[in-house]
Coordinates of C-alpha atoms and ligand atoms in Angstrom, one line a residue:
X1 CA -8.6 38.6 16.7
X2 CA -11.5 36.8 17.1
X3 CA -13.5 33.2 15.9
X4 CA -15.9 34.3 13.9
X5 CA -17.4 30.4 12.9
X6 CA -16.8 27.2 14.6
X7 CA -18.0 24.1 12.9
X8 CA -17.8 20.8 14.1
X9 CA -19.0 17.4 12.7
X10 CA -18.4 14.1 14.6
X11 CA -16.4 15.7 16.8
X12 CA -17.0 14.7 21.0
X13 CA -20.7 15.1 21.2
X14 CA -21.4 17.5 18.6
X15 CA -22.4 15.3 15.7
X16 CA -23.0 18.2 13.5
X17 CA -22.3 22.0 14.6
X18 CA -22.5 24.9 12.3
X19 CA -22.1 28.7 14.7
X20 CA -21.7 32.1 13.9
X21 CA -20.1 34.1 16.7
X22 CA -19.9 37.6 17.3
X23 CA -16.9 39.6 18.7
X24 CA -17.2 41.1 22.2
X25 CA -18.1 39.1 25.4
X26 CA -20.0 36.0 24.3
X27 CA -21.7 33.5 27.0
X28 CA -22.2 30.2 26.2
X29 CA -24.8 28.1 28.9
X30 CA -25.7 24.7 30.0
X31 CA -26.7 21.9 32.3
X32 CA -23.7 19.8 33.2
X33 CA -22.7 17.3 30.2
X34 CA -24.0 19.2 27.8
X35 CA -21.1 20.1 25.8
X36 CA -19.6 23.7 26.9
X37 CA -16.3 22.3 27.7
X38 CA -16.4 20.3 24.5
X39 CA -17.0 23.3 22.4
X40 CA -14.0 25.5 24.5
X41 CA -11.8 22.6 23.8
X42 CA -12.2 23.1 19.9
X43 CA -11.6 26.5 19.8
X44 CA -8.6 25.8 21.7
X45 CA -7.5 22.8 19.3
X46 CA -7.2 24.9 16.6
X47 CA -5.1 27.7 18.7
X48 CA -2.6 25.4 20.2
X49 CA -2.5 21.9 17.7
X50 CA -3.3 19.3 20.5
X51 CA -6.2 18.7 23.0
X52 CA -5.0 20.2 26.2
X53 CA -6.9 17.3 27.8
X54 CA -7.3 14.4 26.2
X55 CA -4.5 11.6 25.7
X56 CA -5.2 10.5 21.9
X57 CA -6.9 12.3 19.5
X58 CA -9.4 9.1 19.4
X59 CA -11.1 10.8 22.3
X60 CA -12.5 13.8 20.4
X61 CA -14.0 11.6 18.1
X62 CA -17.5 11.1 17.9
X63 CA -17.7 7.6 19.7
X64 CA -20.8 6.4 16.8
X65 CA -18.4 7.5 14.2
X66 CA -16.0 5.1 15.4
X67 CA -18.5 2.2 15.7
X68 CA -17.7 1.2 12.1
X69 CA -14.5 2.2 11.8
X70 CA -13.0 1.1 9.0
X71 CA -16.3 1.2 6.4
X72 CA -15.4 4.1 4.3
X73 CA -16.9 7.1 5.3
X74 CA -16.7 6.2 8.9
X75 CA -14.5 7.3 11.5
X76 CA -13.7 11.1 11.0
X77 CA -14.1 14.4 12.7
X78 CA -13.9 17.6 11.3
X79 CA -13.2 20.7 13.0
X80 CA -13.6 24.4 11.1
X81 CA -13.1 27.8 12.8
X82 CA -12.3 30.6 10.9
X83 CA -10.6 34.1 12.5
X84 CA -11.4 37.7 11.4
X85 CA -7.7 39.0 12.8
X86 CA -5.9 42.3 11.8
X87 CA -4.6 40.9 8.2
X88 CA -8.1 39.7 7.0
X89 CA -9.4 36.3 7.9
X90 CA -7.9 33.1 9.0
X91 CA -9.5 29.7 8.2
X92 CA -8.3 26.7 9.8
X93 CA -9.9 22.8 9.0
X94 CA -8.6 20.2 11.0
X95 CA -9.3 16.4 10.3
X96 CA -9.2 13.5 12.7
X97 CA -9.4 9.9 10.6
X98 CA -9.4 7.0 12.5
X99 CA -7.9 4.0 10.3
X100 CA -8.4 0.8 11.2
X101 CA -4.6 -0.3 12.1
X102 CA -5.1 -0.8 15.4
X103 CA -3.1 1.4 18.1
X104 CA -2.8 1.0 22.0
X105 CA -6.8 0.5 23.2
X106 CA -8.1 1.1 19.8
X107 CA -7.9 2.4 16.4
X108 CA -5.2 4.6 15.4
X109 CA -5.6 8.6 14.4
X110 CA -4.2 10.4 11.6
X111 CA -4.7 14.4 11.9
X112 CA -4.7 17.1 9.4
X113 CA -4.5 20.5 9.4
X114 CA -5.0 22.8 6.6
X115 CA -4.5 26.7 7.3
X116 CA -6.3 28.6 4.5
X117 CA -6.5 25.5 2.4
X118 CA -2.8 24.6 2.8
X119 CA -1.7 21.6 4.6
X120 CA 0.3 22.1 7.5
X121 CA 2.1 20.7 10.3
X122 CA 1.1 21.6 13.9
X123 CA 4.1 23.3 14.6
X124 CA 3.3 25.8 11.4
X125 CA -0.3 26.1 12.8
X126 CA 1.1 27.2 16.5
X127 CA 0.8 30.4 16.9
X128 CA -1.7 31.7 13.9
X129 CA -4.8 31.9 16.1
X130 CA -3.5 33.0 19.7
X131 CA -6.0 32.0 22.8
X132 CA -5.6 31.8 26.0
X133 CA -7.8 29.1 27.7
X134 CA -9.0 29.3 31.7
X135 CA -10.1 26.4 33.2
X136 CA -11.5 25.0 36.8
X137 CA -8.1 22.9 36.8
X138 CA -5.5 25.6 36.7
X139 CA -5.5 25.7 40.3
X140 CA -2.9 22.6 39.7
X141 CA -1.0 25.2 37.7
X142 CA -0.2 26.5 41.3
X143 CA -0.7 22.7 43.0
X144 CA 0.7 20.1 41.0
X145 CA 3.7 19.0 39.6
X146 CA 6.6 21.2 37.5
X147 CA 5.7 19.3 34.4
X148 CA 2.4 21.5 34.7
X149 CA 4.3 24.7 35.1
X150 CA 6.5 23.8 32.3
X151 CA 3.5 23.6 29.9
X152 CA 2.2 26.7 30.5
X153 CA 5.6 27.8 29.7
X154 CA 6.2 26.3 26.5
X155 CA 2.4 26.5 25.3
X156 CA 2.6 30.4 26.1
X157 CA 6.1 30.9 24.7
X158 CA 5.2 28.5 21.1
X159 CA 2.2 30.6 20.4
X160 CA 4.9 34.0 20.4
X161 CA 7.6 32.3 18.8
X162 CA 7.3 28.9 16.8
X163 CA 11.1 28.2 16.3
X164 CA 10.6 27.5 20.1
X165 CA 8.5 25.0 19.8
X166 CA 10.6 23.1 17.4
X167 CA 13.4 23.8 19.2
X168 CA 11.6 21.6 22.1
X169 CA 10.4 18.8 20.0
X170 CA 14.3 18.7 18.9
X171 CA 15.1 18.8 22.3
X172 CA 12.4 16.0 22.8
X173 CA 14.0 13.6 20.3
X174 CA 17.8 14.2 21.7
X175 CA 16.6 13.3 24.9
X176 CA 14.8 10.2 23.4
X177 CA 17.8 9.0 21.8
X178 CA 20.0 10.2 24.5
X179 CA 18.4 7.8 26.9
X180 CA 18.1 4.8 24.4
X181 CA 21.8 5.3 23.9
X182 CA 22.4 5.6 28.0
X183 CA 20.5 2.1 28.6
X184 CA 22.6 0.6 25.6
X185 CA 25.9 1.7 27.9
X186 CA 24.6 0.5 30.4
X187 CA 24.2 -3.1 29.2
X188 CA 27.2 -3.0 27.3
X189 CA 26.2 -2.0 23.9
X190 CA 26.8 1.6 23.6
X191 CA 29.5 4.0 22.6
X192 CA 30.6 6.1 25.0
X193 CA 32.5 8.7 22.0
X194 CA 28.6 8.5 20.4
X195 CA 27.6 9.9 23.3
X196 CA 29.8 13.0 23.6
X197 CA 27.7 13.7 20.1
X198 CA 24.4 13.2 22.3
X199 CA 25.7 15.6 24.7
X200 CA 26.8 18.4 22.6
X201 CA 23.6 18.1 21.0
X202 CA 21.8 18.3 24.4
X203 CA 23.6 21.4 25.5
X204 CA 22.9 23.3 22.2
X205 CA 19.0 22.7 22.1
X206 CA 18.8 22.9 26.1
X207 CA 20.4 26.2 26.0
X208 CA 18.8 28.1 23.5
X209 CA 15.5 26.6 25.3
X210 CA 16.7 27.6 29.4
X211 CA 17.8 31.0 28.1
X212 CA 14.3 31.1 26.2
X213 CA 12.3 30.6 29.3
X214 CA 14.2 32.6 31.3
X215 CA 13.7 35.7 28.7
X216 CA 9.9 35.2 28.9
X217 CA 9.5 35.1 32.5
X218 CA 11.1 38.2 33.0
X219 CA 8.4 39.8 31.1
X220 CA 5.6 37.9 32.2
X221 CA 6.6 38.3 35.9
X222 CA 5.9 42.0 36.2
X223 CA 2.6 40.8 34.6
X224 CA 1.9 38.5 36.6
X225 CA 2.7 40.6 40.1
X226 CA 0.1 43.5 38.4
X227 CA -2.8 41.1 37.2
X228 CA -2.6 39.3 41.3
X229 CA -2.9 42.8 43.0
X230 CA -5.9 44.1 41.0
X231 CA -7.2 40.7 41.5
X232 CA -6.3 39.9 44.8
X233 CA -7.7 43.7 46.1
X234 CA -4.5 43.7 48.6
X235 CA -1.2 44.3 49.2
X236 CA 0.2 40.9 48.5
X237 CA 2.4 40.0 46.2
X238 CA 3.1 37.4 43.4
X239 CA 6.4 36.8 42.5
X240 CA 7.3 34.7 39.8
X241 CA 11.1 32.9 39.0
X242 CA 12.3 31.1 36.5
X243 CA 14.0 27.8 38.5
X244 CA 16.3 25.8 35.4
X245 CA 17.0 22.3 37.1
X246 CA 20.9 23.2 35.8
X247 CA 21.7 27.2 34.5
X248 CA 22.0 27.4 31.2
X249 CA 26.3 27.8 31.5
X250 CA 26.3 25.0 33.7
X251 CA 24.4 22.6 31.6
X252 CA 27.8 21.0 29.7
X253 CA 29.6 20.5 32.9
X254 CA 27.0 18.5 35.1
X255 CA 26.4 16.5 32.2
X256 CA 30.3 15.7 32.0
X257 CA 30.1 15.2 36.1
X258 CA 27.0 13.3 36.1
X259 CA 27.8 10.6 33.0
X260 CA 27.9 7.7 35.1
X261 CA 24.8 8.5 37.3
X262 CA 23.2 8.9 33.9
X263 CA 24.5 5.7 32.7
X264 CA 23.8 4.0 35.7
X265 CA 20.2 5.2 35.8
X266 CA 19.6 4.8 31.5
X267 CA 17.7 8.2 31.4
X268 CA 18.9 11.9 31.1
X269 CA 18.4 13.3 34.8
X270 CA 19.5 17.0 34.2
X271 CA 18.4 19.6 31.2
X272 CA 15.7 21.9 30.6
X273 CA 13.2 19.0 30.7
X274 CA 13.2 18.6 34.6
X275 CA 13.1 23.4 35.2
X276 CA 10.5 24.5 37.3
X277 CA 8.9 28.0 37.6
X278 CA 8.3 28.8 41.7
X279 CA 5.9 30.8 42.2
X280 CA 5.6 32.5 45.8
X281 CA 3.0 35.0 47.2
X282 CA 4.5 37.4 49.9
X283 CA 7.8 35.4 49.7
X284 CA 6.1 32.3 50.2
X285 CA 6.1 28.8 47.8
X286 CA 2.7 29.1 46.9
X287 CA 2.8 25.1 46.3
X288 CA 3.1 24.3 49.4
X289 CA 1.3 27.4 51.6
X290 CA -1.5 29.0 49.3
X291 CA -4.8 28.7 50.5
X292 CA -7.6 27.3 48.1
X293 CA -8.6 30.8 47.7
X294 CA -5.0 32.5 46.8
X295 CA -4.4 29.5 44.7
X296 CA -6.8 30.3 42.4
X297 CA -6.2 33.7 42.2
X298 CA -3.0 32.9 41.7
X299 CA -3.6 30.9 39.0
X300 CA -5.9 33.7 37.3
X301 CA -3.4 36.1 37.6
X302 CA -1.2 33.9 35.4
X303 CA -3.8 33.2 32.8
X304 CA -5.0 37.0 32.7
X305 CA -0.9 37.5 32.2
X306 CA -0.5 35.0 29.6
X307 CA -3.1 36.8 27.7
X308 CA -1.1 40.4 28.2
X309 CA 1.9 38.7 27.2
X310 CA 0.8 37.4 24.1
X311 CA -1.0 40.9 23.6
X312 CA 2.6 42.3 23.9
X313 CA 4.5 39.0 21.8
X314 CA 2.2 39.3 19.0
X315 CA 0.8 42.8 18.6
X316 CA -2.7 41.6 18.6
X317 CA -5.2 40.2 21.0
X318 CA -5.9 36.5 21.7
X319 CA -9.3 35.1 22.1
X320 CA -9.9 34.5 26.0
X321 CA -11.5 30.8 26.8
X322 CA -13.1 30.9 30.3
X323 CA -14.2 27.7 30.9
X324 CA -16.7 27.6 33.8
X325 CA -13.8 29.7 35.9
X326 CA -16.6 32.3 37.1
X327 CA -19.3 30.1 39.8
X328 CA -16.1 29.1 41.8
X329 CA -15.0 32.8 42.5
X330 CA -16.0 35.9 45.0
X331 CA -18.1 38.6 43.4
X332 CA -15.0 41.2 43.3
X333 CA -12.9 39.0 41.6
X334 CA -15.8 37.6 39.2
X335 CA -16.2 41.4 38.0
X336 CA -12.8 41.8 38.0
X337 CA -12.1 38.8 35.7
X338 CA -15.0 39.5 33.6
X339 CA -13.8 43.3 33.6
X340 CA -10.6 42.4 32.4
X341 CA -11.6 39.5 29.9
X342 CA -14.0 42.5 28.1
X343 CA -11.3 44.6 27.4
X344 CA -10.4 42.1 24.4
X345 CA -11.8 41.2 21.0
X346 CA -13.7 38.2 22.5
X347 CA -14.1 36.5 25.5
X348 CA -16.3 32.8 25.3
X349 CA -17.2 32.2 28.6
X350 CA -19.0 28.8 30.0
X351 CA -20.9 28.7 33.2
X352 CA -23.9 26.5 34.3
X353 CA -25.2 29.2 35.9
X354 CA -27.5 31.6 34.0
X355 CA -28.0 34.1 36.6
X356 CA -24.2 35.1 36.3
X357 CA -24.9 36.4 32.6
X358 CA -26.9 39.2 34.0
X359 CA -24.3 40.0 36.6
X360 CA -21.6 41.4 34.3
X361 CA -20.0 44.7 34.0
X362 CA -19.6 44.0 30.4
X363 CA -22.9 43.6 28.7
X364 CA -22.9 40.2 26.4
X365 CA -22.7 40.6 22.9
X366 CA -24.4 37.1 22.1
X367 CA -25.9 35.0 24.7
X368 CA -26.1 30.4 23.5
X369 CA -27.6 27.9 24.8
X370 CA -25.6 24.5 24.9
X371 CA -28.2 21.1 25.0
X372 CA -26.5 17.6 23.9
X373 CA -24.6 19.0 21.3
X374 CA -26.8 21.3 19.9
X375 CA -26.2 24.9 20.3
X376 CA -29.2 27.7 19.9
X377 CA -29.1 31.8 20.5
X378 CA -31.2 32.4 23.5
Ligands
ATP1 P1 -19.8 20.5 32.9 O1 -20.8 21.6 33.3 O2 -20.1 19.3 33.8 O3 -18.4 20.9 32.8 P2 -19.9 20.4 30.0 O4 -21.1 21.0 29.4 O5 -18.6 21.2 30.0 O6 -20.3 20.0 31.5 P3 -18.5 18.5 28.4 O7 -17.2 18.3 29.2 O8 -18.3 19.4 27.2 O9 -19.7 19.0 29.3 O10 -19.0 17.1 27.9 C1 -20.2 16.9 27.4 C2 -20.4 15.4 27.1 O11 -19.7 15.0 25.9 C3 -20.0 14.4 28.1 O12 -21.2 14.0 28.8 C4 -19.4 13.3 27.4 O13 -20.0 12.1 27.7 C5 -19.6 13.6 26.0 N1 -18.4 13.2 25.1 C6 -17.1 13.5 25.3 N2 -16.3 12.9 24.3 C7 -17.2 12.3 23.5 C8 -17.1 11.5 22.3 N3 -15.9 11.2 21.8 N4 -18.2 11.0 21.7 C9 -19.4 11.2 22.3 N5 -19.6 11.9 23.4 C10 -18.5 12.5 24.0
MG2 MG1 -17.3 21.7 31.5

């Protein structure tokens, strides 16, 4: 598949966008601040529901359109991109409406999605426009915390399989309640017989979600191992496992073991909300011993597996997002990225760097220039 028009009006710092995109391997340039990550992020909004970055939807929000928030008119982003994918094309709107109620550190946003002029909820919207975004922070993919690794997990398995991501926001809300429940013990006030309910209901959505993950990753592992060694040009390898803070046939019984830690601490310690995914290169935790260097290849080599996945999951290609991933690597494994990435419908790649777009093994099939929110064909 690939985004054939993007339009955008109020939304970050594009007041007003209107752009036609080819298929093929599209480069999209600018100075620093200029709006190239801005424009990735849309593209990605209307792939996976939610900003991958920012923490309210107020953010992506023209900040002038807010100014006079709540005159009527005021206040709202749009965000159009329409698909060309194997059953004809795909339009998604979505609309961002600040109202004047006022939430934590300003006004409060109200989104809405239509997918080919029906309203829908995010999670029916998950999964109908499959991308696969790179970005200079996926490094922390290989770095950072679990909670990280965990995303990439559930965004990559949501956009295959959508009963999977309601099965986690159910998940989501036992926990929630679970804990409430657990302080209310604590102090006193709580049932200990309304928590067996909890429980059961913990262990039902936990277990369909641990043996979820687990599925996945043993496709995506021999993936992942492939994309690294074409990438990395040696002989080491990437090993990816699946690490469930409790197995999924184990789950009932710590939870039965562990009630009065739980209670004692008001929060749910053990479930599918505290797994992990280790990732080790040449039998080593690449946390903890991966050079800058291997890191990012690492984290490549997940992204460039993601996409194969998907490829696999949904019999069609996603659209590839390389976000200013390309200045930061080693001419081998810039080709090698951009080699791969052309093999798809459409690649949008950002880089500050002009002199890169002549250095590609795949010729561009549309070359833009990004300048404070206005975009042009150069
Ligand atoms: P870099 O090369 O540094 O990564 P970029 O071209 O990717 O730059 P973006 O991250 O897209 O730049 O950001 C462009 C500009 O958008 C920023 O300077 C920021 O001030 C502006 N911006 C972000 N959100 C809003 C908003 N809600 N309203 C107005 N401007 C915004
Ligand atoms: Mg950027």
């Amino acid at each position: 598949m690939y985004l054939s028009r993007l339009a955008l009006t109020n939304y970050r710092n594009f007041p007003d966008l209107e752009l036609a995109l080819p298929a093929g391997m599209v480069f999209i340039l600018g100075r620093n601040a200029q709006g190239k990550s801005n424009l990735l992020e849309a593209a990605y909004l209307l792939a996976i529901g939610k900003s991958y970055h920012a923490n309210t939807d107020r953010e992506l929000i023209h900040l002038k359109a807010l100014e006079d928030v709540p005159s009527p008119g005021s206040g709202q982003a749009l965000i159009t991109g329409e698909v060309e994918h194997r059953d004809g094309r795909l339009k998604v709107i979505m609309g961002l409406q600040a109202i004047a109620a006022e939430g934590a550190g300003g006004p409060l946003v109200h989104k809405q999605i239509r997918v080919n002029g029906v309203p829908t909820p995010v999670t029916g919207l998950v999964g109908r426009i499959n991308a696969v975004l790179f970005t200079a922070s996926d490094i922390d993919l290989v770095m950072g915390s679990p909670s990280g690794r965990r995303r990439f997990l559930d965004i990559l398995i949501s956009q295959a399989d959508r009963g999977y991501l309601r099965a986690l926001q159910r998940y989501q809300r036992v926990v929630t309640q679970r804990n409430h429940l657990l302080r209310l013990i604590r102090e006193g006030r709580g049932s200990r017989e309304e928590l067996d309910f909890w429980d059961a209901e913990l262990v039902k959505e936990g277990v369909a979600i641990i043996a979820q993950r687990d599925q996945v990753l043993e496709q995506l592992a021999p993936l992942a191992r492939k994309t690294y060694s074409e990438l990395a040009g040696s002989q080491e390898e990437l090993t990816l496992a699946f690490q469930p803070a409790v197995p999924a046939q184990g789950l009932e019984e710590v939870l039965r073991e562990q009630r009065e830690r739980e209670i004692g601490a008001g929060m749910t310690l053990h479930g599918p909300h505290r797994d992990d995914l280790l990732l080790e290169v040449d039998g080593m935790n690449a946390a903890i011993y991966a050079s800058r260097g291997q890191a990012r290849t690492v984290a490549l080599a997940l992204r460039l597996a993601e996409a194969l996945f998907l490829k696999k999951a949904r019999g069609e290609e996603p659209i590839l997002l390389l976000d200013d991933v390309l200045s930061e690597l080693d001419p081998q494994r810039r080709h090698h990225v951009l080699e791969e990435a052309g093999r798809y419908q459409q690649a949008l790649t950002t880089t500050a760097e002009p002199a890169l777009v002549s250095d590609t093994p795949v010729p561009p099939s549309a070359v833009f220039t990004v300048e404070n929110g206005q975009v042009t064909p150069s």
